[in-house]
Structures are given as structure tokens and as C-alpha cells.
Short mmCIF file of C-alpha atoms in Angstrom, two decimals:
data_model
loop_
_atom_site.label_atom_id
_atom_site.label_comp_id
_atom_site.label_asym_id
_atom_site.label_seq_id
_atom_site.Cartn_x
_atom_site.Cartn_y
_atom_site.Cartn_z
CA GLY F 80 -27.29 -162.90 29.01
CA ALA F 81 -25.58 -160.71 31.56
CA VAL F 82 -22.12 -159.56 30.55
CA VAL F 83 -19.26 -158.54 32.79
CA SER F 84 -16.12 -156.99 31.38
CA GLN F 85 -12.70 -156.44 32.90
CA HIS F 86 -10.03 -153.99 31.90
CA PRO F 87 -7.23 -154.46 31.24
CA SER F 88 -7.15 -158.10 30.19
CA TRP F 89 -3.47 -158.22 31.03
CA VAL F 90 -0.94 -155.88 32.58
CA ILE F 91 2.78 -155.99 33.27
CA CYS F 92 4.20 -153.59 35.81
CA LYS F 93 7.34 -152.93 37.79
CA SER F 94 7.63 -153.85 41.43
CA GLY F 95 6.47 -151.02 43.68
CA THR F 96 3.91 -149.55 41.31
CA SER F 97 0.13 -149.62 41.73
CA VAL F 98 -2.22 -151.22 39.27
CA LYS F 99 -5.95 -150.61 38.88
CA ILE F 100 -8.28 -153.24 37.45
CA GLU F 101 -11.82 -152.35 36.42
CA CYS F 102 -14.85 -154.59 36.50
CA ARG F 103 -18.01 -153.47 34.72
CA SER F 104 -21.46 -154.95 34.40
CA LEU F 105 -22.52 -154.02 30.89
CA ASP F 106 -26.24 -154.71 30.77
CA PHE F 107 -27.38 -154.93 34.36
CA GLN F 108 -26.97 -153.18 37.67
CA ALA F 109 -24.68 -155.07 40.00
CA THR F 110 -25.54 -154.46 43.61
CA THR F 111 -22.72 -156.77 44.67
CA MET F 112 -19.38 -157.51 43.06
CA PHE F 113 -16.79 -160.06 44.08
CA TRP F 114 -13.05 -160.19 43.50
CA TYR F 115 -11.14 -163.44 43.22
CA ARG F 116 -7.52 -164.33 42.55
CA GLN F 117 -6.32 -167.49 40.92
CA PHE F 118 -2.78 -168.84 40.87
CA PRO F 119 -1.72 -171.11 37.99
CA LYS F 120 -3.47 -174.46 38.00
CA GLN F 121 -5.27 -173.59 41.21
CA SER F 122 -8.81 -172.67 42.12
CA LEU F 123 -10.36 -169.26 42.62
CA MET F 124 -9.93 -167.74 46.06
CA LEU F 125 -12.44 -165.11 47.12
CA MET F 126 -10.63 -161.94 48.14
CA ALA F 127 -13.45 -159.56 48.94
CA THR F 128 -17.09 -158.71 48.49
CA SER F 129 -18.13 -155.18 47.63
CA ASN F 130 -21.58 -153.68 47.80
CA GLU F 131 -22.31 -150.48 45.93
CA GLY F 132 -21.81 -147.45 48.11
CA SER F 133 -20.29 -149.24 51.08
CA LYS F 134 -16.92 -150.56 52.16
CA ALA F 135 -15.75 -153.90 50.90
CA THR F 136 -15.71 -156.96 53.12
CA TYR F 137 -12.38 -158.74 52.91
CA GLU F 138 -11.77 -162.43 53.44
CA GLN F 139 -9.44 -163.54 56.17
CA GLY F 140 -5.80 -163.11 55.22
CA VAL F 141 -6.43 -160.50 52.51
CA GLU F 142 -4.79 -157.14 53.24
CA LYS F 143 -7.33 -154.38 52.70
CA ASP F 144 -4.62 -151.72 52.46
CA LYS F 145 -2.88 -153.76 49.79
CA PHE F 146 -5.94 -154.49 47.70
CA LEU F 147 -8.12 -151.40 47.56
CA ILE F 148 -11.65 -151.97 46.33
CA ASN F 149 -14.04 -149.25 45.25
CA HIS F 150 -17.62 -149.89 44.15
CA ALA F 151 -18.76 -146.37 43.45
CA SER F 152 -21.57 -147.17 41.02
CA LEU F 153 -23.95 -150.00 40.22
CA THR F 154 -21.94 -150.90 37.12
CA LEU F 155 -18.34 -150.42 38.16
CA SER F 156 -16.00 -151.83 40.76
CA THR F 157 -12.25 -151.31 40.81
CA LEU F 158 -9.46 -153.28 42.44
CA THR F 159 -6.19 -151.44 42.99
CA VAL F 160 -3.13 -153.51 43.83
CA THR F 161 -0.91 -151.07 45.71
CA SER F 162 2.88 -151.29 45.78
CA ALA F 163 2.76 -154.47 43.74
CA HIS F 164 5.35 -157.18 44.26
CA PRO F 165 6.14 -160.27 42.18
CA GLU F 166 4.14 -162.45 44.56
CA ASP F 167 1.05 -160.42 43.59
CA SER F 168 1.34 -161.79 40.07
CA SER F 169 -1.86 -163.71 39.49
CA PHE F 170 -5.08 -163.94 37.53
CA TYR F 171 -7.70 -161.63 39.02
CA ILE F 172 -11.34 -162.34 38.25
CA CYS F 173 -14.37 -160.31 39.21
CA SER F 174 -17.97 -161.33 39.29
CA ALA F 175 -21.16 -159.35 39.59
CA ARG F 176 -24.57 -160.15 40.94
CA GLU F 177 -27.87 -158.47 40.21
CA GLN F 178 -30.14 -158.18 43.20
CA ALA F 179 -33.05 -159.80 41.39
CA LEU F 180 -30.93 -162.84 40.43
CA TYR F 181 -29.61 -163.61 43.86
CA ASN F 182 -28.23 -167.03 43.11
CA GLU F 183 -26.33 -166.15 39.98
CA GLN F 184 -22.97 -164.51 39.66
CA PHE F 185 -21.68 -163.46 36.27
CA PHE F 186 -17.94 -163.63 35.85
CA GLY F 187 -15.61 -161.34 34.01
CA PRO F 188 -12.93 -162.70 31.66
CA GLY F 189 -10.15 -162.03 34.15
CA THR F 190 -7.04 -159.87 34.26
CA ARG F 191 -3.55 -161.36 34.16
CA LEU F 192 -1.19 -159.31 36.35
CA THR F 193 2.54 -159.83 36.06
CA VAL F 194 4.79 -157.88 38.40
CA LEU F 195 8.44 -157.76 37.41
CA SER Z 294 -9.93 -173.75 54.00
CA GLN Z 295 -12.29 -171.98 51.62
CA GLN Z 296 -12.28 -174.80 49.21
CA GLY Z 297 -14.04 -178.05 48.76
CA GLU Z 298 -12.24 -180.95 47.22
CA GLU Z 299 -12.63 -182.33 43.75
CA ASP Z 300 -11.43 -185.57 42.33
CA PRO Z 301 -9.80 -186.48 40.23
CA GLN Z 302 -7.44 -183.51 40.01
CA ALA Z 303 -6.77 -184.42 36.40
CA LEU Z 304 -8.62 -186.68 33.97
CA SER Z 305 -7.68 -187.70 30.44
CA ILE Z 306 -10.14 -189.66 28.33
CA GLN Z 307 -10.76 -190.55 24.71
CA GLU Z 308 -13.19 -188.46 22.69
CA GLY Z 309 -16.63 -190.01 22.83
CA GLU Z 310 -16.19 -191.45 26.32
CA ASN Z 311 -18.03 -190.17 29.36
CA ALA Z 312 -16.24 -188.03 31.95
CA THR Z 313 -17.20 -188.03 35.62
CA MET Z 314 -15.92 -185.52 38.13
CA ASN Z 315 -16.70 -185.53 41.83
CA CYS Z 316 -16.89 -182.74 44.37
CA SER Z 317 -17.10 -182.85 48.15
CA TYR Z 318 -17.81 -179.88 50.37
CA LYS Z 319 -17.81 -179.09 54.05
CA THR Z 320 -20.81 -177.02 55.10
CA SER Z 321 -24.56 -177.00 54.54
CA ILE Z 322 -25.39 -175.37 51.25
CA ASN Z 323 -28.07 -173.32 49.59
CA ASN Z 324 -27.07 -174.55 46.16
CA LEU Z 325 -24.13 -176.01 44.24
CA GLN Z 326 -22.91 -174.86 40.85
CA TRP Z 327 -20.52 -176.19 38.24
CA TYR Z 328 -18.31 -173.96 36.12
CA ARG Z 329 -15.93 -174.50 33.23
CA GLN Z 330 -12.76 -172.56 32.64
CA ASN Z 331 -10.64 -172.75 29.52
CA SER Z 332 -6.96 -172.12 30.10
CA GLY Z 333 -6.29 -168.51 31.02
CA ARG Z 334 -9.89 -167.49 30.49
CA GLY Z 335 -12.89 -166.56 32.58
CA LEU Z 336 -15.52 -168.86 33.99
CA VAL Z 337 -18.54 -170.23 32.20
CA HIS Z 338 -21.52 -171.17 34.34
CA LEU Z 339 -22.72 -174.67 33.44
CA ILE Z 340 -25.46 -175.68 35.83
CA LEU Z 341 -26.94 -174.94 39.25
CA ILE Z 342 -28.54 -177.53 41.51
CA ARG Z 343 -30.43 -176.53 44.63
CA SER Z 344 -30.06 -178.25 47.97
CA ASN Z 345 -33.50 -179.86 47.66
CA GLU Z 346 -32.73 -181.32 44.23
CA ARG Z 347 -30.99 -184.64 43.64
CA GLU Z 348 -30.33 -184.62 39.93
CA LYS Z 349 -30.35 -182.17 37.08
CA HIS Z 350 -29.69 -182.41 33.35
CA SER Z 351 -28.59 -179.88 30.77
CA GLY Z 352 -27.73 -181.18 27.32
CA ARG Z 353 -24.81 -183.59 27.72
CA LEU Z 354 -24.37 -182.64 31.36
CA ARG Z 355 -25.81 -184.52 34.30
CA VAL Z 356 -25.30 -183.32 37.85
CA THR Z 357 -26.17 -185.21 41.01
CA LEU Z 358 -26.24 -183.92 44.56
CA ASP Z 359 -26.15 -185.93 47.77
CA THR Z 360 -26.49 -183.55 50.69
CA SER Z 361 -26.19 -186.35 53.26
CA LYS Z 362 -22.70 -187.12 51.94
CA LYS Z 363 -21.97 -183.48 51.05
CA SER Z 364 -20.97 -184.48 47.57
CA SER Z 365 -21.86 -183.84 43.95
CA SER Z 366 -20.86 -185.28 40.62
CA LEU Z 367 -20.74 -183.89 37.11
CA LEU Z 368 -21.08 -186.29 34.20
CA ILE Z 369 -20.29 -185.20 30.66
CA THR Z 370 -21.54 -187.72 28.16
CA ALA Z 371 -20.11 -188.33 24.70
CA SER Z 372 -17.14 -186.05 25.33
CA ARG Z 373 -15.72 -183.82 22.62
CA ALA Z 374 -12.31 -182.24 22.16
CA ALA Z 375 -13.92 -178.86 22.92
CA ASP Z 376 -14.79 -180.11 26.41
CA THR Z 377 -11.10 -179.89 27.33
CA ALA Z 378 -10.99 -177.40 30.22
CA SER Z 379 -10.89 -177.14 34.00
CA TYR Z 380 -14.13 -177.80 35.80
CA PHE Z 381 -14.95 -176.34 39.20
CA CYS Z 382 -17.74 -177.02 41.59
CA ALA Z 383 -18.80 -174.08 43.69
CA THR Z 384 -21.05 -173.99 46.71
CA VAL Z 385 -23.21 -171.24 48.11
CA PRO Z 386 -23.17 -171.82 51.87
CA TYR Z 387 -26.48 -171.84 53.69
CA SER Z 388 -24.99 -169.59 56.35
CA SER Z 389 -23.66 -167.02 53.92
CA ALA Z 390 -25.74 -167.08 50.77
CA SER Z 391 -23.92 -164.13 49.28
CA LYS Z 392 -20.68 -166.07 48.72
CA ILE Z 393 -19.57 -168.68 46.24
CA ILE Z 394 -16.86 -171.04 47.46
CA PHE Z 395 -14.93 -172.84 44.75
CA GLY Z 396 -13.57 -176.35 44.82
CA SER Z 397 -10.04 -177.23 43.79
CA GLY Z 398 -11.04 -178.16 40.24
CA THR Z 399 -10.55 -181.02 37.80
CA ARG Z 400 -8.45 -180.58 34.67
CA LEU Z 401 -10.14 -182.54 31.91
CA SER Z 402 -8.31 -183.45 28.70
CA ILE Z 403 -10.12 -185.06 25.81
CA ARG Z 404 -7.88 -187.01 23.44
CA PRO Z 405 -9.02 -186.91 19.81
#
């Protein structure tokens, strides 16, 4: 089946630093990738949708200058949390969709971000 | 709100019993999906049911969909300790088929 990886799986950083999270589709070309965040014991909230080669579409309430998304290739999307603060600590999950399998999204294992 | 609602929020049952989780949503949908998430891990896709389907089976899983009530249920029969996880329903809105909107989730615990 389709595999999506995320790197790193966890990261701890100091307040004010920037953190980059990578999402890769390993065995298929992902025309669209999605980024979600999940607080403890809560559901996944969609942050943004990125299509390869174009700007990401952010959900209402998500700061695009805070959460920079780049989808430069059909197998890689990155999420950069800029000037991270403790309230940005969360579980970030990406998913990827292949154009031919429009209804299916394949989820990465998630990245745990802790900002001190 | 992005989310649909699931109930119960938490469910604890004895191993071998059946577990039923319900999901309600707000908008017309293209399809509805159920996912499982073990603590601190990624999501595992369980089953997809289209808006023109009423029931679907996959192994010990049975999903129903009632579009008139905007609700779905997931039944896990003969539960096992390994079924302990959070379960989320997720809808693909008819108006925006590129998105998946997740429900609030049910935390299922199976007692050995």
C-alpha cells in the first residue's frame, strides 16, 4: 500500500526557533498533501492543503506566516513552524493523496513537537 | 466548527463484547471514512462508505450510513485487547471533495 513518512518523528526546540517537518510519499506521487495538528486527546484539525507547485490553501484561523508550507515536488511537502512558542506544541500529521485515488488519503505517522 | 460529533467520547468494554460508536455530521457528503489511531501514533484507514451506500462490512467491522439523519455508526464485533485505540469518523464534504473533516473521536478501551 501507499506509504507516507514524516521526519522527524519528534522534536524539542527552544521558544523562538523555527522547526521544519518533512512529509514524503515513498511509493507514489502526491499531487495534494494536507497538514493537520492534533492536541492531546483531541481530533485532527486541518491546517492547510498544498498542491504541488502552487501556494498552500490555509484553513480559517491558521496563520500562513507562522506555518510555512512548501510542496516543491510530487513526493515532498514541508511544514515550517516559525518562531515557535509553547502553544505550538502539538502532534502534526501530514497526509498525501494520489490524483488517481481521489478519495483516499494516506497518513504519515506524525511528528510530536514540543516547544520549551 | 470543522468537526462532526462522535459519541460516546469514551467507551470501555470487556474483551469479546461488541463496541458501537456513532458519528453525526453537518453537511452533505461525498463519502464517510473511519480511522483508528493508537496513542501517539498515526492514523490507520479502516473503511470508506459512499453516500449512496447504507452498510458496509470489513472483517469484524460493520459501518452503517444514514444520510437523512447525517449519521454513521461503526460496530466492532468480538472485540480484542488490540482494538484499544481512538476511532475517528471523517467526512468528505460534497461541496469540497478535496478535504477530509474529522469528528471528535471515541476512545475505546478493551478490558482483558
